[in-house]
mmCIF file of C-alpha atoms in Angstrom:
data_model
loop_
_atom_site.group_PDB
_atom_site.id
_atom_site.type_symbol
_atom_site.label_atom_id
_atom_site.label_comp_id
_atom_site.label_asym_id
_atom_site.label_seq_id
_atom_site.Cartn_x
_atom_site.Cartn_y
_atom_site.Cartn_z
ATOM 1 C CA MET A 28 0.000 0.000 0.000
ATOM 2 C CA SER A 29 1.362 3.430 -0.922
ATOM 3 C CA GLY A 30 1.871 6.099 1.690
ATOM 4 C CA THR A 31 0.577 9.642 2.057
ATOM 5 C CA LEU A 32 2.138 13.003 1.328
ATOM 6 C CA VAL A 33 1.098 15.675 3.831
ATOM 7 C CA LEU A 34 1.684 19.355 3.040
ATOM 8 C CA ALA A 35 1.697 21.230 6.336
ATOM 9 C CA GLY A 36 1.253 24.950 6.792
ATOM 10 C CA THR A 37 3.629 26.526 9.313
ATOM 11 C CA PRO A 38 3.377 29.892 11.110
ATOM 12 C CA ILE A 39 4.380 32.963 9.090
ATOM 13 C CA GLY A 40 5.521 34.668 12.279
ATOM 14 C CA ASP A 41 3.829 33.895 15.583
ATOM 15 C CA THR A 42 4.313 30.216 16.480
ATOM 16 C CA ALA A 43 1.014 30.342 18.394
ATOM 17 C CA ASP A 44 -0.668 30.343 14.969
ATOM 18 C CA ALA A 45 0.505 26.785 14.254
ATOM 19 C CA PRO A 46 -2.433 24.586 13.191
ATOM 20 C CA PRO A 47 -3.458 22.134 15.939
ATOM 21 C CA ARG A 48 -2.831 19.107 13.679
ATOM 22 C CA LEU A 49 0.739 20.148 12.938
ATOM 23 C CA ALA A 50 2.139 18.769 16.202
ATOM 24 C CA ALA A 51 0.496 15.377 15.670
ATOM 25 C CA GLU A 52 1.755 15.155 12.094
ATOM 26 C CA LEU A 53 5.308 16.073 13.121
ATOM 27 C CA GLU A 54 5.299 13.362 15.780
ATOM 28 C CA GLY A 55 3.737 10.672 13.594
ATOM 29 C CA ALA A 56 5.423 11.134 10.201
ATOM 30 C CA ASP A 57 7.849 8.502 8.938
ATOM 31 C CA VAL A 58 9.784 11.204 7.077
ATOM 32 C CA VAL A 59 9.773 14.970 7.646
ATOM 33 C CA ALA A 60 11.100 16.950 4.682
ATOM 34 C CA ALA A 61 11.972 20.493 5.776
ATOM 35 C CA GLU A 62 13.118 23.532 3.833
ATOM 36 C CA ASP A 63 15.425 24.431 6.729
ATOM 37 C CA THR A 64 16.096 21.765 9.359
ATOM 38 C CA ARG A 65 17.346 24.385 11.839
ATOM 39 C CA ARG A 66 14.079 26.304 11.638
ATOM 40 C CA LEU A 67 12.215 23.031 11.982
ATOM 41 C CA ARG A 68 14.138 22.322 15.183
ATOM 42 C CA ARG A 69 13.169 25.724 16.607
ATOM 43 C CA LEU A 70 9.528 25.139 15.642
ATOM 44 C CA THR A 71 9.362 21.737 17.309
ATOM 45 C CA GLN A 72 10.912 23.187 20.455
ATOM 46 C CA ALA A 73 8.302 25.964 20.510
ATOM 47 C CA LEU A 74 5.506 23.427 20.027
ATOM 48 C CA GLY A 75 6.946 21.001 22.553
ATOM 49 C CA VAL A 76 6.928 18.048 20.145
ATOM 50 C CA ARG A 77 9.483 15.365 19.332
ATOM 51 C CA ILE A 78 9.960 13.993 15.833
ATOM 52 C CA SER A 79 10.328 10.226 15.763
ATOM 53 C CA GLY A 80 10.791 9.812 12.007
ATOM 54 C CA ARG A 81 13.663 10.627 9.693
ATOM 55 C CA VAL A 82 14.346 14.313 8.968
ATOM 56 C CA VAL A 83 15.718 15.375 5.575
ATOM 57 C CA SER A 84 16.333 18.751 4.003
ATOM 58 C CA TYR A 85 14.208 19.742 1.024
ATOM 59 C CA PHE A 86 14.992 23.166 -0.388
ATOM 60 C CA GLU A 87 15.445 24.887 -3.737
ATOM 61 C CA GLY A 88 19.010 23.647 -4.126
ATOM 62 C CA ASN A 89 18.239 19.934 -3.719
ATOM 63 C CA GLU A 90 14.523 19.766 -4.553
ATOM 64 C CA ALA A 91 14.975 18.207 -7.986
ATOM 65 C CA ALA A 92 17.477 15.589 -6.747
ATOM 66 C CA ARG A 93 15.615 14.661 -3.548
ATOM 67 C CA THR A 94 12.122 14.381 -5.054
ATOM 68 C CA PRO A 95 12.637 10.843 -6.481
ATOM 69 C CA GLU A 96 13.950 9.633 -3.108
ATOM 70 C CA LEU A 97 10.875 10.965 -1.292
ATOM 71 C CA ALA A 98 8.554 9.660 -4.003
ATOM 72 C CA ASP A 99 10.070 6.197 -3.551
ATOM 73 C CA ALA A 100 9.493 6.414 0.210
ATOM 74 C CA LEU A 101 5.855 7.278 -0.473
ATOM 75 C CA SER A 102 5.517 4.356 -2.873
ATOM 76 C CA GLU A 103 6.870 2.059 -0.160
ATOM 77 C CA GLY A 104 4.151 3.158 2.271
ATOM 78 C CA SER A 105 5.757 6.005 4.219
ATOM 79 C CA ARG A 106 3.873 9.016 5.525
ATOM 80 C CA VAL A 107 5.942 11.985 4.360
ATOM 81 C CA LEU A 108 5.362 15.399 5.927
ATOM 82 C CA LEU A 109 6.562 18.426 3.970
ATOM 83 C CA VAL A 110 7.103 21.740 5.778
ATOM 84 C CA THR A 111 8.679 24.975 4.593
ATOM 85 C CA ASP A 112 10.001 27.942 6.545
ATOM 86 C CA ALA A 113 6.641 29.720 6.654
ATOM 87 C CA GLY A 114 3.203 29.280 5.144
ATOM 88 C CA MET A 115 2.081 26.526 2.772
ATOM 89 C CA PRO A 116 4.520 24.380 0.779
ATOM 90 C CA SER A 117 4.423 24.952 -3.008
ATOM 91 C CA VAL A 118 3.318 28.611 -2.662
ATOM 92 C CA SER A 119 6.608 30.293 -3.690
ATOM 93 C CA ASP A 120 8.277 27.533 -1.668
ATOM 94 C CA PRO A 121 9.483 23.980 -2.402
ATOM 95 C CA GLY A 122 6.768 21.389 -2.877
ATOM 96 C CA TYR A 123 5.395 21.463 -6.415
ATOM 97 C CA ARG A 124 7.802 18.837 -7.760
ATOM 98 C CA LEU A 125 7.008 16.386 -4.970
ATOM 99 C CA VAL A 126 3.253 16.894 -5.295
ATOM 100 C CA ALA A 127 3.476 16.317 -9.046
ATOM 101 C CA ALA A 128 5.555 13.156 -8.530
ATOM 102 C CA ALA A 129 3.102 11.821 -5.939
ATOM 103 C CA VAL A 130 0.095 12.524 -8.157
ATOM 104 C CA GLU A 131 1.804 10.798 -11.092
ATOM 105 C CA ARG A 132 2.285 7.672 -8.973
ATOM 106 C CA GLY A 133 -1.292 7.718 -7.698
ATOM 107 C CA ILE A 134 -0.229 8.526 -4.135
ATOM 108 C CA ARG A 135 -2.628 10.321 -1.819
ATOM 109 C CA VAL A 136 -1.796 13.969 -1.140
ATOM 110 C CA THR A 137 -3.424 15.876 1.694
ATOM 111 C CA ALA A 138 -2.779 19.053 3.660
ATOM 112 C CA VAL A 139 -2.739 20.553 7.120
ATOM 113 C CA PRO A 140 -4.104 24.041 6.357
ATOM 114 C CA GLY A 141 -2.218 26.840 7.999
ATOM 115 C CA PRO A 142 -1.322 30.532 7.921
ATOM 116 C CA SER A 143 -0.864 32.245 4.570
ATOM 117 C CA ALA A 144 0.939 35.529 3.978
ATOM 118 C CA VAL A 145 -1.028 35.966 0.743
ATOM 119 C CA LEU A 146 -4.466 35.749 2.349
ATOM 120 C CA THR A 147 -3.436 37.637 5.481
ATOM 121 C CA ALA A 148 -2.047 40.548 3.456
ATOM 122 C CA LEU A 149 -5.153 40.640 1.258
ATOM 123 C CA ALA A 150 -7.430 40.785 4.270
ATOM 124 C CA LEU A 151 -5.426 43.619 5.871
ATOM 125 C CA SER A 152 -4.810 45.649 2.704
ATOM 126 C CA GLY A 153 -8.147 47.452 2.528
ATOM 127 C CA LEU A 154 -8.267 46.699 -1.208
ATOM 128 C CA PRO A 155 -10.920 44.608 -3.028
ATOM 129 C CA VAL A 156 -10.442 40.889 -2.316
ATOM 130 C CA ASP A 157 -13.379 39.357 -4.196
ATOM 131 C CA ARG A 158 -11.017 38.548 -7.096
ATOM 132 C CA PHE A 159 -7.222 38.422 -6.870
ATOM 133 C CA CYS A 160 -4.168 36.811 -8.422
ATOM 134 C CA PHE A 161 -0.876 35.855 -6.782
ATOM 135 C CA GLU A 162 2.227 36.825 -8.767
ATOM 136 C CA GLY A 163 4.937 35.528 -6.409
ATOM 137 C CA PHE A 164 8.387 37.143 -6.582
ATOM 138 C CA LEU A 165 9.254 39.539 -9.396
ATOM 139 C CA PRO A 166 12.410 38.982 -11.496
ATOM 140 C CA ARG A 167 15.525 40.535 -9.982
ATOM 141 C CA LYS A 168 16.797 42.143 -13.201
ATOM 142 C CA THR A 169 15.399 45.616 -13.876
ATOM 143 C CA GLY A 170 14.309 45.021 -17.478
ATOM 144 C CA GLU A 171 12.700 41.655 -16.780
ATOM 145 C CA ARG A 172 10.908 43.031 -13.727
ATOM 146 C CA LEU A 173 9.429 45.959 -15.655
ATOM 147 C CA ALA A 174 8.375 43.683 -18.523
ATOM 148 C CA ARG A 175 6.565 41.359 -16.098
ATOM 149 C CA LEU A 176 4.767 44.290 -14.502
ATOM 150 C CA ARG A 177 3.727 45.750 -17.852
ATOM 151 C CA GLU A 178 2.130 42.415 -18.725
ATOM 152 C CA ALA A 179 -0.052 42.800 -15.622
ATOM 153 C CA ALA A 180 -0.831 46.500 -16.085
ATOM 154 C CA GLY A 181 -4.338 45.799 -17.412
ATOM 155 C CA GLU A 182 -5.192 43.108 -14.844
ATOM 156 C CA ARG A 183 -8.485 44.022 -13.145
ATOM 157 C CA ARG A 184 -8.011 41.689 -10.180
ATOM 158 C CA THR A 185 -6.087 42.714 -7.066
ATOM 159 C CA LEU A 186 -2.422 41.657 -7.380
ATOM 160 C CA VAL A 187 -0.271 40.129 -4.640
ATOM 161 C CA TYR A 188 3.534 40.001 -4.742
ATOM 162 C CA PHE A 189 6.291 38.764 -2.444
ATOM 163 C CA GLU A 190 9.436 40.899 -2.339
ATOM 164 C CA ALA A 191 12.771 40.978 -0.546
ATOM 165 C CA PRO A 192 13.223 44.057 1.681
ATOM 166 C CA HIS A 193 16.395 45.239 -0.080
ATOM 167 C CA ARG A 194 14.576 45.213 -3.444
ATOM 168 C CA LEU A 195 11.293 46.737 -2.245
ATOM 169 C CA ALA A 196 12.031 50.359 -3.207
ATOM 170 C CA ALA A 197 13.041 49.377 -6.751
ATOM 171 C CA ALA A 198 10.017 47.081 -7.099
ATOM 172 C CA LEU A 199 7.566 49.768 -5.962
ATOM 173 C CA ALA A 200 9.163 52.321 -8.300
ATOM 174 C CA ALA A 201 8.788 49.869 -11.182
ATOM 175 C CA MET A 202 5.152 49.240 -10.208
ATOM 176 C CA ALA A 203 4.506 52.990 -10.206
ATOM 177 C CA GLN A 204 6.028 53.189 -13.677
ATOM 178 C CA ALA A 205 4.068 50.222 -15.069
ATOM 179 C CA PHE A 206 0.728 50.698 -13.286
ATOM 180 C CA GLY A 207 0.721 54.448 -12.652
ATOM 181 C CA ALA A 208 1.894 56.289 -9.551
ATOM 182 C CA ASP A 209 -1.710 56.858 -8.378
ATOM 183 C CA ARG A 210 -2.606 53.123 -8.188
ATOM 184 C CA ARG A 211 -3.475 52.171 -4.600
ATOM 185 C CA ALA A 212 -1.396 49.556 -2.801
ATOM 186 C CA ALA A 213 -0.433 48.216 0.615
ATOM 187 C CA VAL A 214 2.936 47.004 1.865
ATOM 188 C CA CYS A 215 2.521 44.384 4.589
ATOM 189 C CA ARG A 216 5.649 43.849 6.677
ATOM 190 C CA GLU A 217 6.432 41.256 9.358
ATOM 191 C CA LEU A 218 2.885 39.848 9.399
ATOM 192 C CA THR A 219 1.834 38.366 12.786
ATOM 193 C CA LYS A 220 5.219 39.329 14.290
ATOM 194 C CA THR A 221 6.037 41.873 16.986
ATOM 195 C CA TYR A 222 6.768 44.696 14.545
ATOM 196 C CA GLU A 223 3.912 44.016 12.115
ATOM 197 C CA GLU A 224 3.179 46.996 9.889
ATOM 198 C CA VAL A 225 0.725 47.655 7.071
ATOM 199 C CA ARG A 226 1.568 50.773 5.074
ATOM 200 C CA ARG A 227 -1.192 51.897 2.696
ATOM 201 C CA GLY A 228 -1.036 54.553 -0.007
ATOM 202 C CA THR A 229 -0.429 55.099 -3.687
ATOM 203 C CA LEU A 230 2.444 53.351 -5.423
ATOM 204 C CA GLY A 231 4.187 56.690 -5.786
ATOM 205 C CA GLU A 232 3.887 57.408 -2.066
ATOM 206 C CA LEU A 233 4.986 53.922 -1.073
ATOM 207 C CA ALA A 234 7.979 53.996 -3.417
ATOM 208 C CA GLY A 235 9.157 57.209 -1.744
ATOM 209 C CA TRP A 236 8.640 55.758 1.732
ATOM 210 C CA ALA A 237 10.584 52.582 0.896
ATOM 211 C CA GLU A 238 13.652 54.531 -0.257
ATOM 212 C CA GLU A 239 14.574 55.031 3.411
ATOM 213 C CA GLY A 240 14.985 51.271 3.788
ATOM 214 C CA VAL A 241 12.609 48.580 4.989
ATOM 215 C CA ARG A 242 13.280 45.404 6.944
ATOM 216 C CA GLY A 243 11.457 42.109 7.377
ATOM 217 C CA GLU A 244 9.296 39.771 5.315
ATOM 218 C CA ILE A 245 7.341 41.744 2.716
ATOM 219 C CA THR A 246 4.043 41.151 0.910
ATOM 220 C CA VAL A 247 2.771 43.817 -1.497
ATOM 221 C CA VAL A 248 -0.898 44.087 -2.455
ATOM 222 C CA VAL A 249 -1.778 46.261 -5.468
ATOM 223 C CA GLU A 250 -5.191 47.440 -6.629
ATOM 224 C CA GLY A 251 -6.337 46.053 -9.969
ATOM 225 C CA ALA A 252 -6.605 48.181 -13.084
ATOM 226 C CA PRO A 253 -9.749 50.331 -13.339
ATOM 227 C CA ALA A 254 -12.432 49.283 -15.802
ATOM 228 C CA GLU A 255 -12.024 51.032 -19.118
ATOM 229 C CA ALA A 256 -14.944 52.845 -20.654
ATOM 230 C CA PRO A 257 -16.283 51.220 -23.849
ATOM 231 C CA GLY A 258 -14.486 52.671 -26.843
ATOM 232 C CA ALA A 259 -11.573 53.967 -24.740
ATOM 233 C CA VAL A 260 -9.146 51.530 -26.395
ATOM 234 C CA ASP A 261 -8.665 51.875 -30.159
ATOM 235 C CA ALA A 262 -8.190 48.960 -32.554
ATOM 236 C CA ALA A 263 -4.418 49.435 -32.819
ATOM 237 C CA GLU A 264 -4.044 49.201 -29.046
ATOM 238 C CA LEU A 265 -6.177 46.063 -28.957
ATOM 239 C CA VAL A 266 -3.957 44.455 -31.590
ATOM 240 C CA ARG A 267 -0.845 45.493 -29.660
ATOM 241 C CA ARG A 268 -2.141 43.942 -26.425
ATOM 242 C CA VAL A 269 -2.954 40.676 -28.167
ATOM 243 C CA ALA A 270 0.522 40.618 -29.717
ATOM 244 C CA VAL A 271 2.152 41.156 -26.289
ATOM 245 C CA ARG A 272 0.243 38.218 -24.824
ATOM 246 C CA GLU A 273 1.078 35.989 -27.804
ATOM 247 C CA ALA A 274 4.760 36.898 -27.455
ATOM 248 C CA ALA A 275 4.522 35.821 -23.813
ATOM 249 C CA GLY A 276 3.321 32.368 -24.891
ATOM 250 C CA GLU A 277 -0.475 32.623 -24.862
ATOM 251 C CA ARG A 278 -2.498 31.121 -27.696
ATOM 252 C CA ARG A 279 -4.202 33.750 -29.853
ATOM 253 C CA LYS A 280 -7.692 32.636 -28.821
ATOM 254 C CA GLU A 281 -6.911 33.022 -25.121
ATOM 255 C CA ALA A 282 -5.056 36.299 -25.732
ATOM 256 C CA ILE A 283 -8.056 37.761 -27.540
ATOM 257 C CA ALA A 284 -10.400 36.656 -24.754
ATOM 258 C CA GLU A 285 -8.237 38.247 -22.051
ATOM 259 C CA VAL A 286 -7.763 41.515 -23.941
ATOM 260 C CA ALA A 287 -11.509 41.705 -24.528
ATOM 261 C CA ARG A 288 -12.170 41.125 -20.831
ATOM 262 C CA GLU A 289 -9.689 43.809 -19.792
ATOM 263 C CA ALA A 290 -11.161 46.347 -22.220
ATOM 264 C CA GLY A 291 -14.777 45.444 -21.468
ATOM 265 C CA LEU A 292 -15.454 44.593 -25.108
ATOM 266 C CA PRO A 293 -16.994 41.620 -26.935
ATOM 267 C CA LYS A 294 -14.397 39.066 -28.024
ATOM 268 C CA ARG A 295 -15.638 39.421 -31.593
ATOM 269 C CA GLU A 296 -14.593 43.083 -31.674
ATOM 270 C CA VAL A 297 -11.027 42.253 -30.626
ATOM 271 C CA PHE A 298 -10.910 39.308 -33.054
ATOM 272 C CA ASP A 299 -12.033 41.541 -35.926
ATOM 273 C CA ALA A 300 -9.347 44.101 -35.069
ATOM 274 C CA VAL A 301 -6.641 41.413 -35.101
ATOM 275 C CA VAL A 302 -7.855 39.997 -38.418
ATOM 276 C CA ALA A 303 -8.048 43.466 -39.983
ATOM 277 C CA ALA A 304 -4.500 44.240 -38.859
ATOM 278 C CA LYS A 305 -3.256 40.945 -40.269
ATOM 279 C CA ASN A 306 -4.933 41.574 -43.613
ATOM 280 C CA ALA A 307 -3.450 45.063 -43.704
ATOM 281 C CA GLY A 308 -0.020 43.646 -42.941
ATOM 282 C CA THR A 309 0.323 45.461 -39.611
ATOM 283 C CA GLY A 310 -0.426 42.602 -37.194
#
């Protein structure tokens, strides 16, 4: 009989937020795969639990190599618990490869739900949360970062990003350039920790504030693009937006649908503009 892979959420700051089931899973797992074994040791000490199974490291540097080993343990019947430094595994943390390997082998995958910096920041931001998308970390290189942000400039849903404190000022300045300096946003710092702070304002204001230097774990929440009035986007701009999405790897059908949604137009109108541009030799 095959084993079970358990993805366990861990506190994003305050260890008192640990899910009640986490202690039992740590004590009962045959294998505990941890992003940082030293942090795991501190967590178990805080929770007052003792791990009886084998502990192995599972982080970005060895994730690809260690996944087959853990998948084999699952196939042999082991209960493997995966924990990362904070939050849920796989969400900008190691875990996706192991989940995919377990699913491919028909192994049961379950989770111990826990704290999430994404959802916590959304709830505290004061921005619309009925529809949102998580963008993870932005590229480190200036040009790549700006290109990624420009792709999301028309996104109507609230956007959530993770960012390193030493890159926050540059990231916010790039957001102001791509989205407009007046777009509302919130910078959530050190969530659930002693020095928790939520700074709200426009991207321009926040970029200026961050220039003084910011410390801690950072989550940035950005307001979605405003709805465009019908007719506000001309045919050439529609064609350009479709071309940008196609260049990024989207199929033309999906690109047309997304551009139409962003502009508040029927898909047929965007399709006709693309076809007309192609026939005219400009698209």
